[in-house]
Amino acid sequence: MTVTIVGAQLGDEGKGGVVDLYGDTADVVARYQGGDNAGHTVVHDGEKYKLSLVPSGAVRGKVGVLGNGCVINPRTLFDEIETLQKKGLDPDVRVAERAHVILPFHRVLDGIEEDVKSEDDQEVGTTGRGIGPTYEDKAGRRGVRIGDLLDPEVLRDRLEYVVPQKRALIEEVYGADVSDLDDPDAFDVDALFEEYREIGERLAEQNMTVNASAFLTDAMADGETVMFEGAQGTIIDIDHGNYPYVTSSNPTAGGAAVGTGLSPNVIADGEIIGIVKGYLTRVGSGPLPTELGGVEGDTPGYDKQGDGENEELATYIREEGGEYGTVTGRPRRVGWLDMPMLRHSARVNGFTGLTINHIDVLAGLDEVKIGHSYELDGEELLAMPPTTEEWGRCEATFKTFDGWDDVDWAAVAEEGYDAIPENARTYLEYISDELDAPIYAVGVGPGREETVVVETPTTAE
């Protein structure tokens, strides 16, 4: 049995909480893409855990695997493990030897490249964690992998090949002096070699490295359930999202196969659960046809669209929902739910079920809207167009729903689906019908106990 958790929108849908919710049904939780640019917030026994790299199942004592599709910052990995240990947990995290390593120069280059792009209004709004430059080196066949850290001779060779290229890029392309940077050791072969050789020794001593494909295959052969945890969301998938305002990996369900070394049949034979936030948010640049209003400040990509009333509503939803980036702390842009976006996501991923979160945030509004379709050049579109330029010209056509009262959501979670206010159920069932996927759970608060569970993946038919 496998369960794949996929963000259906632009990230920030509450995937970590769903992994935690269904954690008892899983023995192993595997991340299959991304790095410490992800932000998963999990509430367990009243304690809030903010994780950017360690799989969310660690909070429940599950084995965590960072697959070959991930890019790993070892500093972040060990910091997070130590933080969890200080809180009384004993995380068991394994790292694929085929996963690529985020090195200090990747983070430096990430920041410089975003600054350069900002001069032409081309910035993506990255987290600055070095994710994109690491995936660039992976595709360019000059990356350093986790397995390379275990062999000092190989590590030295890899660094001596790539570091001079990065130094030349800094000095000759961007016109910077490495000695003037905040971290000049990021471009020093000897300093990097010593730090990452020691990291390799630590990984080996703690028996953390694995062949992810073999490890997960063996776990399933032993009858264990594996849950695949995606980071970010479908609409920032590098192939299927709003390029170039995307991440550098594949958060979609297909990425679970590529990013772990398992057969696509394994993923397809299990559950694929799409996580939907009851409205729309994103951190970063790009079009948002259902956007209510922009965010003040100098964060890139925030369109100042909408009238004063919509700006006020966007601010209300942002504050009620705590819509600030887990990794960056940046305020998220806010919009109504976008059904063409979700139809695209459902087609790309093949959802067998949905979890819809944050409907409590919308409680108390007189009316709630959903972008039912787009209009582009006089034509109605039911799904996203293939290019971001076309998407930016789309005008949303809205469907309006009667609002629902704010209620005792903890009591609703305890009583079950029928206790959800009727108007909210109408809203939820519209989403389910449009995506042709049943509702497995409804999030009505941040805690695990504040979720209405309709189906669990292992019992759904």
Coordinates of C-alpha atoms in Angstrom, one line a residue:
M1 CA 0.0 0.0 0.0
T2 CA 1.3 3.4 -0.9
V3 CA -0.2 6.9 -0.4
T4 CA 1.0 9.9 -2.3
I5 CA 0.3 13.4 -0.8
V6 CA 0.3 16.1 -3.5
G7 CA -0.3 19.8 -3.3
A8 CA -3.0 20.7 -5.8
Q9 CA -2.3 24.4 -5.9
L10 CA 0.8 26.7 -5.4
G11 CA 2.1 25.1 -2.2
D12 CA 1.0 26.0 1.4
E13 CA -2.0 23.8 1.2
G14 CA -1.4 22.0 4.5
K15 CA 0.4 18.8 3.2
G16 CA 2.4 18.3 6.3
G17 CA -0.7 18.2 8.5
V18 CA -2.3 15.6 6.2
V19 CA 0.8 13.4 6.3
D20 CA 0.6 13.8 10.1
L21 CA -3.1 13.0 10.1
Y22 CA -2.7 9.8 8.2
G23 CA 0.6 9.0 9.9
D24 CA -0.7 6.0 11.8
T25 CA -1.4 4.2 8.5
A26 CA 2.2 4.6 7.3
D27 CA 5.4 3.0 8.4
V28 CA 7.7 5.1 6.2
V29 CA 7.3 8.6 4.9
A30 CA 9.4 9.6 1.9
R31 CA 10.0 13.0 0.5
Y32 CA 10.5 12.8 -3.2
Q33 CA 11.6 16.3 -4.4
G34 CA 12.6 19.7 -3.3
G35 CA 14.8 20.8 -0.4
D36 CA 14.7 23.1 2.6
N37 CA 12.6 25.5 0.6
A38 CA 9.6 23.5 1.6
G39 CA 7.7 24.5 4.7
H40 CA 5.6 22.0 6.5
T41 CA 3.9 22.9 9.8
V42 CA 2.7 20.1 12.0
V43 CA 0.8 20.4 15.3
H44 CA 1.3 17.4 17.7
D45 CA 0.1 17.3 21.3
G46 CA -0.2 21.1 21.3
E47 CA 3.3 21.5 20.1
K48 CA 4.0 23.2 16.7
Y49 CA 6.8 21.8 14.6
K50 CA 8.0 23.8 11.5
L51 CA 9.9 21.5 9.2
S52 CA 11.6 22.4 6.0
L53 CA 13.5 19.2 5.1
V54 CA 12.8 16.3 7.6
P55 CA 9.7 14.4 6.5
S56 CA 6.6 15.3 8.5
G57 CA 6.2 11.7 9.7
A58 CA 9.1 12.1 12.0
V59 CA 6.8 13.8 14.5
R60 CA 4.9 10.5 14.8
G61 CA 8.0 8.4 15.0
K62 CA 7.9 7.1 11.5
V63 CA 11.0 6.4 9.4
G64 CA 11.7 9.3 7.1
V65 CA 13.4 9.0 3.7
L66 CA 14.8 11.9 1.6
G67 CA 14.7 10.4 -1.9
N68 CA 17.0 10.9 -4.8
G69 CA 14.8 13.6 -6.2
C70 CA 15.5 15.8 -3.2
V71 CA 18.4 18.3 -2.9
I72 CA 19.9 18.2 0.6
N73 CA 21.4 20.9 2.7
P74 CA 23.2 18.8 5.4
R75 CA 23.4 21.8 7.7
T76 CA 19.7 22.2 7.7
L77 CA 19.1 18.4 8.0
F78 CA 21.2 18.1 11.1
D79 CA 19.8 21.3 12.6
E80 CA 16.3 20.0 12.3
I81 CA 17.1 16.6 13.7
E82 CA 18.8 18.2 16.7
T83 CA 15.8 20.5 17.2
L84 CA 13.4 17.5 17.2
Q85 CA 15.7 15.7 19.6
K86 CA 15.7 18.6 22.0
K87 CA 11.9 18.3 22.0
G88 CA 12.1 14.7 23.1
L89 CA 11.7 13.0 19.7
D90 CA 14.0 10.5 18.2
P91 CA 13.8 11.0 14.4
D92 CA 15.0 8.2 12.1
V93 CA 15.9 9.9 8.8
R94 CA 17.6 8.2 5.9
V95 CA 19.0 10.0 2.9
A96 CA 19.3 8.7 -0.6
E97 CA 22.9 8.4 -1.8
R98 CA 21.7 9.6 -5.2
A99 CA 20.3 12.8 -3.8
H100 CA 22.3 16.0 -4.6
V101 CA 23.9 18.2 -2.0
I102 CA 23.2 21.9 -1.6
L103 CA 26.6 23.5 -1.1
P104 CA 27.3 27.0 0.3
F105 CA 28.1 28.4 -3.2
H106 CA 24.6 27.4 -4.4
R107 CA 23.0 29.7 -1.8
V108 CA 25.3 32.6 -2.7
L109 CA 24.5 32.2 -6.4
D110 CA 20.8 32.0 -5.7
G111 CA 20.8 35.4 -4.0
I112 CA 23.0 37.0 -6.7
E113 CA 20.9 35.6 -9.6
E114 CA 17.6 36.8 -8.1
D115 CA 19.1 40.3 -7.6
V116 CA 20.2 40.4 -11.2
K117 CA 16.8 39.2 -12.4
S118 CA 15.1 41.9 -10.2
E119 CA 16.7 44.6 -12.3
D120 CA 14.6 43.5 -15.3
D121 CA 11.5 42.5 -13.2
Q122 CA 12.3 38.8 -13.9
E123 CA 12.7 37.6 -10.4
V124 CA 10.9 34.4 -9.4
G125 CA 10.8 35.1 -5.7
T126 CA 12.8 32.1 -4.6
T127 CA 13.6 31.3 -0.9
G128 CA 17.3 31.9 -1.5
R129 CA 18.1 28.4 -0.2
G130 CA 20.2 27.4 -3.3
I131 CA 17.6 25.0 -4.6
G132 CA 17.6 26.1 -8.3
P133 CA 21.4 26.3 -8.6
T134 CA 21.7 22.8 -7.2
Y135 CA 19.2 21.4 -9.6
E136 CA 21.0 23.3 -12.4
D137 CA 24.3 21.5 -11.4
K138 CA 22.4 18.1 -11.3
A139 CA 21.1 18.6 -14.8
G140 CA 24.5 19.9 -15.9
R141 CA 26.2 16.7 -14.6
R142 CA 28.5 18.6 -12.3
G143 CA 26.6 18.1 -9.0
V144 CA 27.9 16.6 -5.8
R145 CA 25.7 13.7 -4.4
I146 CA 25.3 12.4 -0.9
G147 CA 27.2 9.3 -1.9
D148 CA 30.2 11.4 -2.9
L149 CA 30.5 12.7 0.6
L150 CA 31.2 9.1 1.8
D151 CA 34.4 8.8 -0.4
P152 CA 36.9 11.6 0.3
E153 CA 38.8 11.0 -3.0
V154 CA 35.6 11.3 -5.1
L155 CA 34.5 14.4 -3.1
R156 CA 37.8 16.1 -3.7
D157 CA 37.6 15.4 -7.4
R158 CA 34.0 16.7 -7.6
L159 CA 34.9 20.0 -5.7
E160 CA 38.0 20.6 -7.7
Y161 CA 35.9 20.4 -10.9
V162 CA 32.9 22.5 -10.0
V163 CA 34.3 25.2 -7.6
P164 CA 36.5 27.0 -10.1
Q165 CA 33.6 27.2 -12.4
K166 CA 31.5 28.8 -9.7
R167 CA 34.2 31.2 -8.8
A168 CA 34.6 32.2 -12.5
L169 CA 30.8 32.7 -12.7
I170 CA 30.9 35.1 -9.7
E171 CA 33.9 37.1 -10.8
E172 CA 33.6 37.1 -14.6
V173 CA 29.8 37.1 -15.2
Y174 CA 28.5 38.9 -12.1
G175 CA 31.5 41.1 -11.6
A176 CA 31.8 40.3 -7.8
D177 CA 34.9 39.7 -5.8
V178 CA 34.7 36.4 -3.9
S179 CA 36.8 37.9 -1.0
D180 CA 34.1 40.5 -0.5
L181 CA 31.3 38.0 -0.1
D182 CA 29.7 37.3 3.3
D183 CA 30.9 33.6 2.9
P184 CA 34.1 33.6 0.9
D185 CA 34.8 30.0 2.1
A186 CA 31.8 29.0 -0.1
F187 CA 34.3 29.1 -3.0
D188 CA 37.3 27.6 -1.2
V189 CA 37.9 24.0 -2.3
D190 CA 39.9 23.1 0.9
A191 CA 37.4 24.6 3.3
L192 CA 34.5 22.9 1.5
F193 CA 36.3 19.6 1.4
E194 CA 37.0 19.5 5.1
E195 CA 33.4 20.4 6.1
Y196 CA 31.7 18.0 3.8
R197 CA 34.2 15.2 4.4
E198 CA 33.2 15.4 8.1
I199 CA 29.5 15.5 7.1
G200 CA 30.1 12.3 5.1
E201 CA 31.7 10.7 8.1
R202 CA 28.7 11.7 10.3
L203 CA 26.2 10.3 7.8
A204 CA 28.1 7.0 7.7
E205 CA 28.5 6.8 11.5
Q206 CA 24.8 7.3 12.0
N207 CA 23.9 4.8 9.2
M208 CA 21.8 7.4 7.5
T209 CA 22.5 6.8 3.8
V210 CA 20.5 4.4 1.7
N211 CA 19.8 3.3 -1.8
A212 CA 16.2 4.8 -1.7
S213 CA 14.8 2.5 -4.4
A214 CA 16.0 -0.7 -2.7
F215 CA 15.2 0.5 0.8
L216 CA 11.6 1.4 -0.1
T217 CA 11.1 -1.7 -2.2
D218 CA 12.3 -3.9 0.7
A219 CA 10.0 -2.0 3.2
M220 CA 7.0 -2.7 1.0
A221 CA 8.0 -6.4 0.5
D222 CA 7.9 -6.6 4.3
G223 CA 4.3 -5.4 4.3
E224 CA 5.0 -1.8 5.3
T225 CA 3.0 1.1 4.1
V226 CA 4.9 3.9 2.4
M227 CA 3.6 7.5 2.2
F228 CA 5.1 9.8 -0.3
E229 CA 5.3 13.4 0.7
G230 CA 5.5 16.1 -1.9
A231 CA 6.7 19.6 -1.3
Q232 CA 5.4 22.8 -2.9
G233 CA 2.4 22.3 -5.3
T234 CA 1.4 21.2 -8.8
I235 CA 1.2 24.8 -10.2
I236 CA 4.8 25.4 -9.4
D237 CA 6.0 22.1 -10.9
I238 CA 8.8 22.8 -13.3
D239 CA 7.0 21.0 -16.2
H240 CA 3.4 21.4 -15.4
G241 CA 3.3 24.7 -13.6
N242 CA 3.3 28.4 -14.5
Y243 CA 6.9 28.5 -15.8
P244 CA 9.1 30.4 -15.1
Y245 CA 7.5 31.1 -11.8
V246 CA 8.1 27.6 -10.6
T247 CA 10.2 25.5 -8.4
S248 CA 13.0 23.4 -9.9
S249 CA 11.6 19.9 -9.4
N250 CA 8.4 17.9 -9.9
P251 CA 5.9 18.1 -7.0
T252 CA 3.3 16.2 -9.0
A253 CA 2.5 12.5 -8.5
G254 CA 4.8 11.4 -11.3
G255 CA 7.7 12.9 -9.3
A256 CA 7.1 10.3 -6.6
A257 CA 8.3 7.6 -8.9
V258 CA 11.3 9.5 -10.4
G259 CA 12.3 10.9 -7.0
T260 CA 12.4 7.6 -5.1
G261 CA 13.4 5.0 -7.8
L262 CA 10.1 3.1 -7.6
S263 CA 8.0 2.0 -10.6
P264 CA 5.1 4.3 -11.7
N265 CA 2.9 1.2 -11.2
V266 CA 3.7 1.3 -7.5
I267 CA 2.4 4.9 -7.3
A268 CA -0.6 4.3 -9.5
D269 CA -1.6 1.2 -7.5
G270 CA -1.9 3.3 -4.3
E271 CA -3.8 6.3 -3.3
I272 CA -3.0 9.8 -4.6
I273 CA -4.5 12.4 -2.4
G274 CA -4.8 16.0 -3.6
I275 CA -4.5 18.6 -0.9
V276 CA -6.6 21.8 -1.5
K277 CA -6.7 24.9 0.5
G278 CA -10.3 26.3 0.6
Y279 CA -9.0 29.5 -1.0
L280 CA -5.8 30.3 -2.9
T281 CA -2.5 31.6 -1.6
R282 CA 1.1 31.8 -2.9
V283 CA 4.4 33.3 -2.0
G284 CA 6.2 34.5 -5.1
S285 CA 5.7 35.9 -8.5
G286 CA 3.3 35.0 -11.3
P287 CA -0.3 35.5 -12.5
L288 CA -3.2 34.8 -10.2
P289 CA -6.5 35.4 -12.0
T290 CA -8.6 35.0 -8.8
E291 CA -6.3 37.2 -6.7
L292 CA -8.2 39.5 -4.3
G293 CA -5.4 42.0 -3.8
G294 CA -1.7 42.5 -3.4
V295 CA 0.6 42.8 -0.5
E296 CA 2.3 46.0 0.5
G297 CA 6.1 45.9 0.6
D298 CA 8.9 45.1 -1.7
T299 CA 8.4 41.4 -2.0
P300 CA 8.6 40.6 -5.7
G301 CA 5.6 39.6 -7.8
Y302 CA 2.7 41.0 -5.7
D303 CA 0.3 42.5 -8.2
K304 CA -1.6 45.5 -6.8
Q305 CA -4.9 44.5 -8.3
G306 CA -8.4 44.7 -6.9
D307 CA -10.3 47.6 -5.3
G308 CA -10.2 48.6 -1.6
E309 CA -12.9 46.2 -0.6
N310 CA -11.0 43.2 -2.1
E311 CA -7.8 44.4 -0.5
E312 CA -9.6 44.5 2.9
L313 CA -11.0 41.0 2.3
A314 CA -7.5 39.6 1.3
T315 CA -6.0 41.1 4.5
Y316 CA -8.8 39.5 6.6
I317 CA -8.3 36.0 5.1
R318 CA -4.5 36.4 5.4
E319 CA -4.7 37.3 9.1
E320 CA -7.4 34.7 9.9
G321 CA -5.4 32.0 8.1
G322 CA -2.0 33.0 9.3
E323 CA -0.9 33.2 5.7
Y324 CA 2.8 33.8 6.0
G325 CA 5.5 31.6 4.5
T326 CA 6.8 28.9 6.8
V327 CA 10.3 29.2 5.4
T328 CA 10.5 32.9 4.5
G329 CA 7.9 34.6 6.8
R330 CA 6.7 36.5 3.7
P331 CA 3.0 37.4 3.5
R332 CA 1.2 35.3 1.0
R333 CA -0.9 36.6 -1.8
V334 CA -4.6 35.7 -1.4
G335 CA -7.3 34.8 -3.9
W336 CA -10.5 32.9 -4.3
L337 CA -10.3 29.2 -5.1
D338 CA -9.3 28.7 -8.8
M339 CA -11.2 25.8 -10.3
P340 CA -9.4 25.8 -13.7
M341 CA -6.2 25.5 -11.8
L342 CA -7.6 22.5 -9.8
R343 CA -8.9 20.8 -13.0
H344 CA -5.4 21.0 -14.5
S345 CA -4.0 19.6 -11.3
A346 CA -6.4 16.7 -11.1
R347 CA -5.7 15.8 -14.7
V348 CA -1.9 15.8 -14.2
N349 CA -2.0 13.9 -10.9
G350 CA -5.0 11.5 -11.1
F351 CA -6.3 12.2 -7.6
T352 CA -8.1 9.3 -6.0
G353 CA -9.2 11.5 -3.1
L354 CA -9.2 15.1 -1.8
T355 CA -8.4 16.8 1.5
I356 CA -9.8 20.3 1.6
N357 CA -8.3 22.5 4.3
H358 CA -9.0 25.9 6.0
I359 CA -12.7 26.2 5.4
D360 CA -13.0 27.6 9.0
V361 CA -11.0 30.6 7.8
L362 CA -13.8 31.5 5.4
A363 CA -16.5 31.3 8.1
G364 CA -18.5 34.4 8.8
L365 CA -18.2 35.8 5.3
D366 CA -21.6 36.7 3.6
E367 CA -20.5 35.0 0.4
V368 CA -17.7 32.9 -0.8
K369 CA -16.6 32.8 -4.5
I370 CA -14.8 30.3 -6.7
G371 CA -13.3 31.0 -10.1
H372 CA -15.3 28.5 -12.1
S373 CA -13.7 29.2 -15.5
Y374 CA -11.6 31.7 -17.4
E375 CA -12.3 33.9 -20.3
L376 CA -9.4 34.3 -22.8
D377 CA -9.9 36.2 -26.0
G378 CA -13.6 35.6 -25.9
E379 CA -13.3 31.9 -25.3
E380 CA -14.3 30.1 -22.1
L381 CA -11.5 27.9 -20.6
L382 CA -12.2 25.2 -18.0
A383 CA -8.5 24.5 -17.3
M384 CA -5.3 26.5 -17.3
P385 CA -3.7 27.4 -20.6
P386 CA -0.2 26.0 -21.3
T387 CA 1.7 29.2 -21.2
T388 CA 2.1 31.7 -18.3
E389 CA 1.6 34.6 -20.7
E390 CA -1.8 33.3 -21.7
W391 CA -2.7 32.6 -18.1
G392 CA -1.8 36.2 -17.2
R393 CA -4.4 37.4 -19.7
C394 CA -7.2 35.2 -18.4
E395 CA -10.1 36.8 -16.6
A396 CA -11.8 34.6 -14.0
T397 CA -15.6 34.0 -14.2
F398 CA -16.9 33.4 -10.6
K399 CA -19.5 31.2 -9.1
T400 CA -20.9 32.6 -5.8
F401 CA -21.8 30.5 -2.8
D402 CA -23.7 31.6 0.4
G403 CA -21.3 32.0 3.3
W404 CA -21.4 29.9 6.5
D405 CA -21.4 30.7 10.1
D406 CA -18.4 30.4 12.4
V407 CA -19.1 27.5 14.7
D408 CA -17.4 25.3 17.3
W409 CA -15.1 23.6 14.8
A410 CA -13.6 21.3 17.4
A411 CA -17.1 19.9 18.0
V412 CA -17.6 19.6 14.2
A413 CA -14.4 17.6 13.9
E414 CA -15.6 15.3 16.6
E415 CA -19.1 14.9 15.3
G416 CA -18.2 14.3 11.6
Y417 CA -18.9 15.5 8.1
D418 CA -22.7 16.1 8.6
A419 CA -21.9 18.6 11.3
I420 CA -20.2 20.9 8.8
P421 CA -22.5 23.8 8.1
E422 CA -24.7 23.1 5.1
N423 CA -23.5 26.0 3.0
A424 CA -19.9 24.8 3.5
R425 CA -20.9 21.3 2.5
T426 CA -22.4 22.7 -0.7
Y427 CA -19.1 24.4 -1.4
L428 CA -17.1 21.3 -0.7
E429 CA -19.3 19.0 -2.8
Y430 CA -19.0 21.4 -5.7
I431 CA -15.2 21.0 -5.6
S432 CA -15.5 17.2 -5.3
D433 CA -17.9 17.0 -8.2
E434 CA -15.8 19.2 -10.5
L435 CA -12.7 17.2 -9.8
D436 CA -14.4 13.8 -9.9
A437 CA -12.7 12.8 -6.7
P438 CA -14.2 12.0 -3.3
I439 CA -13.5 14.0 -0.1
Y440 CA -11.3 12.1 2.3
A441 CA -10.9 14.8 4.9
V442 CA -11.8 18.4 5.7
G443 CA -9.4 20.6 7.7
V444 CA -11.2 22.9 10.2
G445 CA -8.2 24.0 12.2
P446 CA -4.5 23.6 12.5
G447 CA -4.4 20.6 14.8
R448 CA -4.7 16.9 13.9
E449 CA -7.8 16.7 16.0
E450 CA -9.3 19.6 14.1
T451 CA -9.9 17.6 11.0
V452 CA -13.1 15.9 9.8
V453 CA -12.0 12.5 8.6
V454 CA -14.3 11.0 6.0
E455 CA -12.1 8.2 4.7
T456 CA -8.6 6.9 5.5
P457 CA -6.4 5.9 2.6
T458 CA -6.1 2.3 3.7
T459 CA -9.8 1.7 3.8
A460 CA -11.0 3.8 0.9
E461 CA -12.4 1.9 -2.0

